[in-house]
PDB file of C-alpha atoms in Angstrom:
ATOM      1  CA  MET A   1      48.090 -13.931 -47.076  1.00 49.00           C
ATOM      2  CA  GLN A   2      44.487 -15.008 -46.493  1.00 53.00           C
ATOM      3  CA  PRO A   3      41.817 -12.588 -47.534  1.00 51.00           C
ATOM      4  CA  ALA A   4      39.606 -11.030 -44.711  1.00 54.00           C
ATOM      5  CA  LYS A   5      36.390 -12.902 -44.265  1.00 52.00           C
ATOM      6  CA  PRO A   6      33.655 -10.913 -45.110  1.00 52.00           C
ATOM      7  CA  ALA A   7      31.774  -9.527 -42.137  1.00 52.00           C
ATOM      8  CA  THR A   8      28.631 -11.462 -41.140  1.00 51.00           C
ATOM      9  CA  PRO A   9      25.621  -9.168 -41.817  1.00 52.00           C
ATOM     10  CA  ALA A  10      23.321  -8.011 -38.742  1.00 51.00           C
ATOM     11  CA  LYS A  11      20.065  -9.394 -38.497  1.00 57.00           C
ATOM     12  CA  PRO A  12      17.475  -6.558 -39.703  1.00 58.00           C
ATOM     13  CA  ALA A  13      16.232  -6.350 -35.887  1.00 57.00           C
ATOM     14  CA  GLN A  14      19.662  -5.865 -34.560  1.00 59.00           C
ATOM     15  CA  ALA A  15      20.628  -3.409 -37.376  1.00 65.00           C
ATOM     16  CA  SER A  16      17.674  -1.390 -36.699  1.00 65.00           C
ATOM     17  CA  THR A  17      18.702  -1.020 -32.949  1.00 58.00           C
ATOM     18  CA  LYS A  18      22.087  -0.282 -34.029  1.00 58.00           C
ATOM     19  CA  ARG A  19      20.945   2.607 -36.024  1.00 65.00           C
ATOM     20  CA  ARG A  20      18.795   3.869 -33.606  1.00 60.00           C
ATOM     21  CA  LEU A  21      21.263   3.962 -30.927  1.00 54.00           C
ATOM     22  CA  ALA A  22      23.647   5.545 -33.097  1.00 58.00           C
ATOM     23  CA  ALA A  23      21.503   8.231 -34.434  1.00 57.00           C
ATOM     24  CA  ALA A  24      20.732   8.998 -30.403  1.00 52.00           C
ATOM     25  CA  ALA A  25      24.227   9.149 -29.803  1.00 52.00           C
ATOM     26  CA  ALA A  26      25.016  11.511 -32.435  1.00 52.00           C
ATOM     27  CA  ARG A  27      22.276  13.702 -31.886  1.00 57.00           C
ATOM     28  CA  GLN A  28      22.350  13.521 -27.983  1.00 78.00           C
ATOM     29  CA  LEU A  29      18.645  12.423 -28.091  1.00 87.00           C
ATOM     30  CA  ARG A  30      16.840  11.078 -24.947  1.00 92.00           C
ATOM     31  CA  PHE A  31      14.247   8.558 -25.675  1.00 96.00           C
ATOM     32  CA  VAL A  32      11.619   8.027 -22.971  1.00 96.00           C
ATOM     33  CA  VAL A  33       9.511   5.019 -23.159  1.00 96.00           C
ATOM     34  CA  ILE A  34       6.338   4.159 -21.655  1.00 95.00           C
ATOM     35  CA  GLN A  35       5.012   0.792 -22.502  1.00 91.00           C
ATOM     36  CA  GLY A  36       1.777  -1.233 -22.186  1.00 88.00           C
ATOM     37  CA  THR A  37      -1.720  -1.334 -23.745  1.00 86.00           C
ATOM     38  CA  PHE A  38      -2.695   1.768 -24.478  1.00 88.00           C
ATOM     39  CA  TYR A  39      -5.594   1.955 -21.644  1.00 83.00           C
ATOM     40  CA  VAL A  40      -6.096   5.467 -19.873  1.00 82.00           C
ATOM     41  CA  GLN A  41      -7.440   3.656 -16.987  1.00 79.00           C
ATOM     42  CA  ARG A  42      -4.012   1.803 -16.491  1.00 83.00           C
ATOM     43  CA  ARG A  43      -1.647   4.891 -17.101  1.00 88.00           C
ATOM     44  CA  ARG A  44      -2.042   8.582 -16.498  1.00 91.00           C
ATOM     45  CA  TYR A  45      -1.273   9.845 -20.198  1.00 94.00           C
ATOM     46  CA  ALA A  46      -2.460  12.939 -19.688  1.00 94.00           C
ATOM     47  CA  GLU A  47      -0.084  13.861 -16.884  1.00 96.00           C
ATOM     48  CA  LEU A  48       2.548  12.273 -18.649  1.00 97.00           C
ATOM     49  CA  PHE A  49       2.027  14.417 -21.743  1.00 97.00           C
ATOM     50  CA  ALA A  50       1.873  17.404 -19.307  1.00 97.00           C
ATOM     51  CA  CYS A  51       5.144  16.575 -18.065  1.00 97.00           C
ATOM     52  CA  VAL A  52       6.610  16.172 -21.282  1.00 97.00           C
ATOM     53  CA  GLU A  53       5.209  19.575 -22.442  1.00 97.00           C
ATOM     54  CA  LYS A  54       6.828  21.424 -19.289  1.00 97.00           C
ATOM     55  CA  LEU A  55      10.348  19.521 -19.986  1.00 97.00           C
ATOM     56  CA  LEU A  56      10.241  20.598 -23.449  1.00 97.00           C
ATOM     57  CA  ALA A  57       9.413  24.268 -22.464  1.00 96.00           C
ATOM     58  CA  GLN A  58      12.450  24.008 -19.726  1.00 95.00           C
ATOM     59  CA  GLY A  59      14.700  23.578 -22.838  1.00 95.00           C
ATOM     60  CA  HIS A  60      15.060  19.815 -23.110  1.00 94.00           C
ATOM     61  CA  ALA A  61      14.670  19.725 -26.900  1.00 93.00           C
ATOM     62  CA  ASP A  62      16.639  16.286 -27.110  1.00 94.00           C
ATOM     63  CA  LEU A  63      13.451  14.669 -25.332  1.00 95.00           C
ATOM     64  CA  ARG A  64      11.427  12.179 -27.312  1.00 96.00           C
ATOM     65  CA  LEU A  65       8.536  10.224 -25.918  1.00 97.00           C
ATOM     66  CA  VAL A  66       8.081   6.894 -27.169  1.00 96.00           C
ATOM     67  CA  LEU A  67       4.677   5.256 -26.585  1.00 95.00           C
ATOM     68  CA  LEU A  68       4.953   1.294 -26.910  1.00 94.00           C
ATOM     69  CA  GLY A  69       2.304  -0.890 -26.587  1.00 89.00           C
ATOM     70  CA  LYS A  70      -1.002  -2.192 -28.025  1.00 89.00           C
ATOM     71  CA  SER A  71      -3.632   0.001 -29.521  1.00 88.00           C
ATOM     72  CA  VAL A  72      -7.310   0.194 -28.241  1.00 85.00           C
ATOM     73  CA  PRO A  73      -9.943  -0.011 -31.044  1.00 86.00           C
ATOM     74  CA  GLY A  74     -11.968   3.324 -31.286  1.00 80.00           C
ATOM     75  CA  ARG A  75     -10.074   4.642 -28.393  1.00 82.00           C
ATOM     76  CA  ALA A  76      -6.870   6.313 -30.058  1.00 83.00           C
ATOM     77  CA  LEU A  77      -4.556   8.466 -27.427  1.00 88.00           C
ATOM     78  CA  SER A  78      -5.007  12.266 -27.627  1.00 91.00           C
ATOM     79  CA  ILE A  79      -1.648  13.583 -27.978  1.00 94.00           C
ATOM     80  CA  PRO A  80      -1.520  17.599 -27.500  1.00 95.00           C
ATOM     81  CA  ARG A  81      -0.020  19.138 -30.790  1.00 95.00           C
ATOM     82  CA  SER A  82       2.918  20.910 -28.960  1.00 96.00           C
ATOM     83  CA  ILE A  83       4.722  17.464 -28.251  1.00 97.00           C
ATOM     84  CA  GLN A  84       3.814  15.606 -31.176  1.00 95.00           C
ATOM     85  CA  ASN A  85       6.746  16.332 -32.999  1.00 96.00           C
ATOM     86  CA  HIS A  86       8.467  14.908 -29.781  1.00 97.00           C
ATOM     87  CA  THR A  87       6.504  11.743 -29.546  1.00 95.00           C
ATOM     88  CA  ILE A  88       6.781   8.219 -31.824  1.00 94.00           C
ATOM     89  CA  VAL A  89       4.230   6.126 -31.476  1.00 92.00           C
ATOM     90  CA  GLN A  90       5.005   2.306 -31.697  1.00 91.00           C
ATOM     91  CA  SER A  91       1.695   0.549 -31.777  1.00 90.00           C
ATOM     92  CA  ASP A  92       0.861  -3.214 -32.438  1.00 89.00           C
ATOM     93  CA  LYS A  93       4.582  -4.242 -32.921  1.00 87.00           C
ATOM     94  CA  GLY A  94       5.817  -7.480 -33.294  1.00 89.00           C
ATOM     95  CA  TYR A  95       8.438  -9.124 -30.577  1.00 87.00           C
ATOM     96  CA  GLU A  96      11.390  -8.211 -32.509  1.00 90.00           C
ATOM     97  CA  ASP A  97      10.341  -4.649 -33.084  1.00 91.00           C
ATOM     98  CA  TYR A  98       8.918  -4.209 -29.349  1.00 91.00           C
ATOM     99  CA  TYR A  99      12.121  -5.340 -27.676  1.00 91.00           C
ATOM    100  CA  SER A 100      14.532  -3.316 -29.799  1.00 92.00           C
ATOM    101  CA  THR A 101      12.323  -0.348 -29.009  1.00 92.00           C
ATOM    102  CA  LEU A 102      12.774  -1.021 -25.512  1.00 92.00           C
ATOM    103  CA  LEU A 103      16.464  -1.727 -25.723  1.00 93.00           C
ATOM    104  CA  ALA A 104      17.197   1.463 -27.725  1.00 93.00           C
ATOM    105  CA  ALA A 105      15.465   3.839 -25.003  1.00 95.00           C
ATOM    106  CA  ASP A 106      17.084   5.475 -22.379  1.00 96.00           C
ATOM    107  CA  VAL A 107      14.766   5.526 -19.476  1.00 96.00           C
ATOM    108  CA  LEU A 108      11.233   3.865 -18.707  1.00 96.00           C
ATOM    109  CA  VAL A 109       8.475   5.534 -17.090  1.00 96.00           C
ATOM    110  CA  SER A 110       4.889   4.315 -15.683  1.00 91.00           C
ATOM    111  CA  PHE A 111       2.670   7.227 -14.854  1.00 92.00           C
ATOM    112  CA  ALA A 112       0.460   4.216 -13.363  1.00 85.00           C
ATOM    113  CA  HIS A 113      -3.009   4.733 -11.930  1.00 78.00           C
ATOM    114  CA  GLU A 114      -2.880   3.992  -8.211  1.00 72.00           C
ATOM    115  CA  GLY A 115      -6.459   2.670  -8.508  1.00 62.00           C
ATOM    116  CA  PHE A 116      -4.992  -0.485 -10.355  1.00 54.00           C
ATOM    117  CA  SER A 117      -2.793  -1.658  -6.827  1.00 55.00           C
ATOM    118  CA  TYR A 118       0.290  -0.876  -8.510  1.00 54.00           C
ATOM    119  CA  MET A 119       1.518   0.804  -5.280  1.00 56.00           C
ATOM    120  CA  VAL A 120       0.175  -1.736  -2.961  1.00 57.00           C
ATOM    121  CA  ASN A 121       0.542  -5.190  -3.852  1.00 58.00           C
ATOM    122  CA  ARG A 122       0.063  -5.816  -7.587  1.00 59.00           C
ATOM    123  CA  SER A 123       3.344  -6.038 -10.030  1.00 66.00           C
ATOM    124  CA  THR A 124       3.541  -3.797 -12.958  1.00 74.00           C
ATOM    125  CA  SER A 125       4.870  -5.262 -16.441  1.00 79.00           C
ATOM    126  CA  SER A 126       6.746  -1.978 -16.819  1.00 85.00           C
ATOM    127  CA  VAL A 127       9.425  -2.783 -13.985  1.00 86.00           C
ATOM    128  CA  THR A 128       9.439  -6.361 -15.547  1.00 86.00           C
ATOM    129  CA  MET A 129      10.351  -5.450 -19.166  1.00 89.00           C
ATOM    130  CA  GLY A 130      12.538  -2.472 -17.686  1.00 92.00           C
ATOM    131  CA  VAL A 131      14.579  -5.033 -15.573  1.00 91.00           C
ATOM    132  CA  LEU A 132      14.488  -7.668 -18.118  1.00 90.00           C
ATOM    133  CA  CYS A 133      16.233  -4.996 -20.833  1.00 93.00           C
ATOM    134  CA  GLU A 134      18.047  -3.335 -17.898  1.00 94.00           C
ATOM    135  CA  LEU A 135      16.597   0.082 -18.426  1.00 95.00           C
ATOM    136  CA  PRO A 136      16.833   2.791 -16.048  1.00 96.00           C
ATOM    137  CA  LEU A 137      13.577   3.338 -14.120  1.00 95.00           C
ATOM    138  CA  ALA A 138      12.142   6.727 -13.538  1.00 95.00           C
ATOM    139  CA  LEU A 139       9.318   5.633 -10.960  1.00 90.00           C
ATOM    140  CA  PRO A 140       7.560   7.510  -8.178  1.00 88.00           C
ATOM    141  CA  ALA A 141       9.174   6.978  -4.829  1.00 86.00           C
ATOM    142  CA  LYS A 142       5.972   5.219  -3.769  1.00 84.00           C
ATOM    143  CA  MET A 143       6.259   2.786  -6.493  1.00 83.00           C
ATOM    144  CA  LEU A 144      10.112   2.079  -6.198  1.00 84.00           C
ATOM    145  CA  GLY A 145       9.615   1.241  -2.638  1.00 82.00           C
ATOM    146  CA  LYS A 146       7.858  -2.161  -3.550  1.00 84.00           C
ATOM    147  CA  TYR A 147      10.672  -3.240  -5.385  1.00 85.00           C
ATOM    148  CA  PRO A 148      13.469  -3.642  -2.612  1.00 86.00           C
ATOM    149  CA  CYS A 149      16.931  -4.008  -4.518  1.00 91.00           C
ATOM    150  CA  ILE A 150      15.938  -1.149  -6.636  1.00 91.00           C
ATOM    151  CA  ARG A 151      14.812   1.261  -4.204  1.00 89.00           C
ATOM    152  CA  GLU A 152      18.473   0.737  -2.290  1.00 93.00           C
ATOM    153  CA  GLN A 153      20.402   1.543  -5.509  1.00 95.00           C
ATOM    154  CA  PRO A 154      21.654   5.138  -5.014  1.00 95.00           C
ATOM    155  CA  TRP A 155      21.076   6.520  -8.641  1.00 96.00           C
ATOM    156  CA  HIS A 156      17.568   5.193  -8.507  1.00 95.00           C
ATOM    157  CA  ARG A 157      17.065   6.727  -4.948  1.00 92.00           C
ATOM    158  CA  ASN A 158      18.295  10.036  -6.244  1.00 92.00           C
ATOM    159  CA  VAL A 159      16.048   9.916  -9.431  1.00 93.00           C
ATOM    160  CA  THR A 160      12.902   9.276  -7.238  1.00 89.00           C
ATOM    161  CA  ALA A 161      13.572  12.063  -4.345  1.00 83.00           C
ATOM    162  CA  GLY A 162      11.302  14.261  -5.829  1.00 77.00           C
ATOM    163  CA  GLY A 163       8.291  11.918  -5.187  1.00 81.00           C
ATOM    164  CA  ASP A 164       6.254  11.702  -8.123  1.00 91.00           C
ATOM    165  CA  ASP A 165       6.523  10.527 -11.853  1.00 93.00           C
ATOM    166  CA  CYS A 166       6.842  13.743 -13.568  1.00 96.00           C
ATOM    167  CA  ALA A 167       9.836  14.662 -10.776  1.00 95.00           C
ATOM    168  CA  ALA A 168      11.660  11.407 -11.411  1.00 95.00           C
ATOM    169  CA  LEU A 169      11.214  11.991 -15.281  1.00 96.00           C
ATOM    170  CA  GLU A 170      12.917  15.329 -14.622  1.00 95.00           C
ATOM    171  CA  ALA A 171      15.649  14.062 -12.832  1.00 95.00           C
ATOM    172  CA  ALA A 172      16.331  11.606 -15.241  1.00 95.00           C
ATOM    173  CA  VAL A 173      16.593  13.446 -18.291  1.00 94.00           C
ATOM    174  CA  ARG A 174      19.002  15.912 -16.544  1.00 93.00           C
ATOM    175  CA  LEU A 175      21.757  13.005 -16.175  1.00 95.00           C
ATOM    176  CA  SER A 176      24.435  12.410 -18.311  1.00 93.00           C
ATOM    177  CA  GLY A 177      25.029   9.679 -20.407  1.00 93.00           C
ATOM    178  CA  ALA A 178      27.877   8.061 -17.636  1.00 94.00           C
ATOM    179  CA  GLN A 179      24.918   8.508 -14.867  1.00 96.00           C
ATOM    180  CA  LEU A 180      22.470   6.461 -17.269  1.00 95.00           C
ATOM    181  CA  LEU A 181      24.922   4.065 -17.617  1.00 95.00           C
ATOM    182  CA  ALA A 182      25.463   3.958 -14.082  1.00 96.00           C
ATOM    183  CA  MET A 183      21.686   3.342 -13.805  1.00 97.00           C
ATOM    184  CA  LYS A 184      21.681   0.775 -16.179  1.00 96.00           C
ATOM    185  CA  HIS A 185      24.296  -1.127 -14.087  1.00 97.00           C
ATOM    186  CA  GLU A 186      22.084  -0.896 -10.956  1.00 97.00           C
ATOM    187  CA  VAL A 187      19.117  -2.574 -12.565  1.00 96.00           C
ATOM    188  CA  ARG A 188      21.419  -5.585 -14.021  1.00 96.00           C
ATOM    189  CA  HIS A 189      22.644  -5.847 -10.289  1.00 95.00           C
ATOM    190  CA  CYS A 190      19.018  -6.298  -9.455  1.00 93.00           C
ATOM    191  CA  LYS A 191      18.154  -8.470 -11.983  1.00 93.00           C
ATOM    192  CA  ASP A 192      21.061 -11.001 -11.133  1.00 93.00           C
ATOM    193  CA  ALA A 193      20.010 -10.620  -7.501  1.00 91.00           C
ATOM    194  CA  TRP A 194      16.541 -11.553  -8.344  1.00 87.00           C
ATOM    195  CA  LEU A 195      17.416 -14.503 -10.458  1.00 86.00           C
ATOM    196  CA  SER A 196      19.886 -15.861  -8.234  1.00 87.00           C
ATOM    197  CA  HIS A 197      16.906 -15.502  -5.385  1.00 82.00           C
ATOM    198  CA  GLY A 198      14.390 -17.053  -7.527  1.00 79.00           C
ATOM    199  CA  HIS A 199      16.715 -20.303  -8.110  1.00 79.00           C
ATOM    200  CA  ALA A 200      17.091 -20.660  -4.188  1.00 81.00           C
ATOM    201  CA  VAL A 201      13.336 -20.464  -4.022  1.00 75.00           C
ATOM    202  CA  ILE A 202      12.700 -23.156  -6.932  1.00 75.00           C
ATOM    203  CA  GLU A 203      15.793 -25.372  -5.306  1.00 77.00           C
ATOM    204  CA  GLU A 204      14.107 -25.251  -1.834  1.00 74.00           C
ATOM    205  CA  PHE A 205      10.609 -26.312  -3.224  1.00 68.00           C
ATOM    206  CA  ALA A 206      12.346 -29.385  -5.107  1.00 68.00           C
ATOM    207  CA  GLN A 207      14.153 -30.343  -1.518  1.00 71.00           C
ATOM    208  CA  ARG A 208      10.760 -30.165   0.212  1.00 66.00           C
ATOM    209  CA  PRO A 209       9.371 -33.748   0.651  1.00 62.00           C
ATOM    210  CA  LEU A 210       6.094 -34.508  -0.862  1.00 58.00           C
ATOM    211  CA  PRO A 211       2.781 -34.981   1.242  1.00 56.00           C
ATOM    212  CA  SER A 212       2.460 -38.359   3.225  1.00 58.00           C
ATOM    213  CA  ALA A 213       0.082 -39.908   5.383  1.00 54.00           C
ATOM    214  CA  ASP A 214       1.896 -38.245   8.137  1.00 56.00           C
ATOM    215  CA  ASN A 215       2.291 -34.914   6.320  1.00 56.00           C
ATOM    216  CA  GLY A 216      -1.035 -34.216   4.743  1.00 59.00           C
ATOM    217  CA  THR A 217      -1.677 -32.044   1.650  1.00 61.00           C
ATOM    218  CA  GLU A 218      -3.104 -28.999   3.466  1.00 64.00           C
ATOM    219  CA  ARG A 219      -0.022 -28.864   5.686  1.00 63.00           C
ATOM    220  CA  TYR A 220       2.318 -29.087   2.721  1.00 61.00           C
ATOM    221  CA  LYS A 221       0.273 -26.368   0.897  1.00 63.00           C
ATOM    222  CA  ARG A 222       0.695 -24.015   3.832  1.00 67.00           C
ATOM    223  CA  GLN A 223       4.544 -24.664   4.073  1.00 64.00           C
ATOM    224  CA  CYS A 224       4.756 -23.901   0.490  1.00 65.00           C
ATOM    225  CA  TRP A 225       2.567 -20.779   0.940  1.00 63.00           C
ATOM    226  CA  ASP A 226       4.824 -19.601   3.612  1.00 66.00           C
ATOM    227  CA  LEU A 227       7.791 -19.758   1.637  1.00 60.00           C
ATOM    228  CA  VAL A 228       6.285 -17.908  -1.266  1.00 58.00           C
ATOM    229  CA  MET A 229       5.355 -15.340   1.232  1.00 59.00           C
ATOM    230  CA  LYS A 230       8.821 -15.025   2.787  1.00 57.00           C
ATOM    231  CA  SER A 231      10.609 -14.758  -0.741  1.00 52.00           C
ATOM    232  CA  THR A 232       8.051 -11.986  -1.605  1.00 51.00           C
ATOM    233  CA  VAL A 233       8.253  -9.904   1.240  1.00 45.00           C
ATOM    234  CA  SER A 234      12.095 -10.247   1.457  1.00 41.00           C
TER     235      SER A 234
END
């Protein structure tokens, strides 16, 4: 009888993520992450902190807020004392720690300032990172409306029914583990759909004829631009 092979040791980042997930499951903690450089001009941190304070007062003692991003010299975030024991600051982390933290989270929020056109025609990295890591997105209805696939998913629609960021977060933290898993599946579905769509757009670009004497560069540029706009608004 051959002796059993020793298990391959997990990489540090993987082991760290597994420990965090196991700890969360054991204590039923809910990790809510907001990612991005700590600019108060881009994200409404004061409103986020007030929302977390409200949820804690309602009895959501299992809530943990994770601030993940790059610090701004001389502009430290002012975290209210009432939520400090429920807040984890992960600043200036390397790629492995950054993505491990995202992957260990339960919900992602944005609390973006409308002044940066996030509700109009500007994409936010929060949605990009959330989709990449297949995280449930607790977004306001106005922002969710800019992402066609996600806005059509039933659980994400239910979470954003309240309209604003805090209402979406409140709805998300009340979900069961199975319901949050359903939201993860919705995000995964949209990620796969967007990848397929992106591949189709690139393939159509590749099949387009190059400019010639009869098909000038400006006309070719207009055709490409029309294709980009078509893929963006679909």
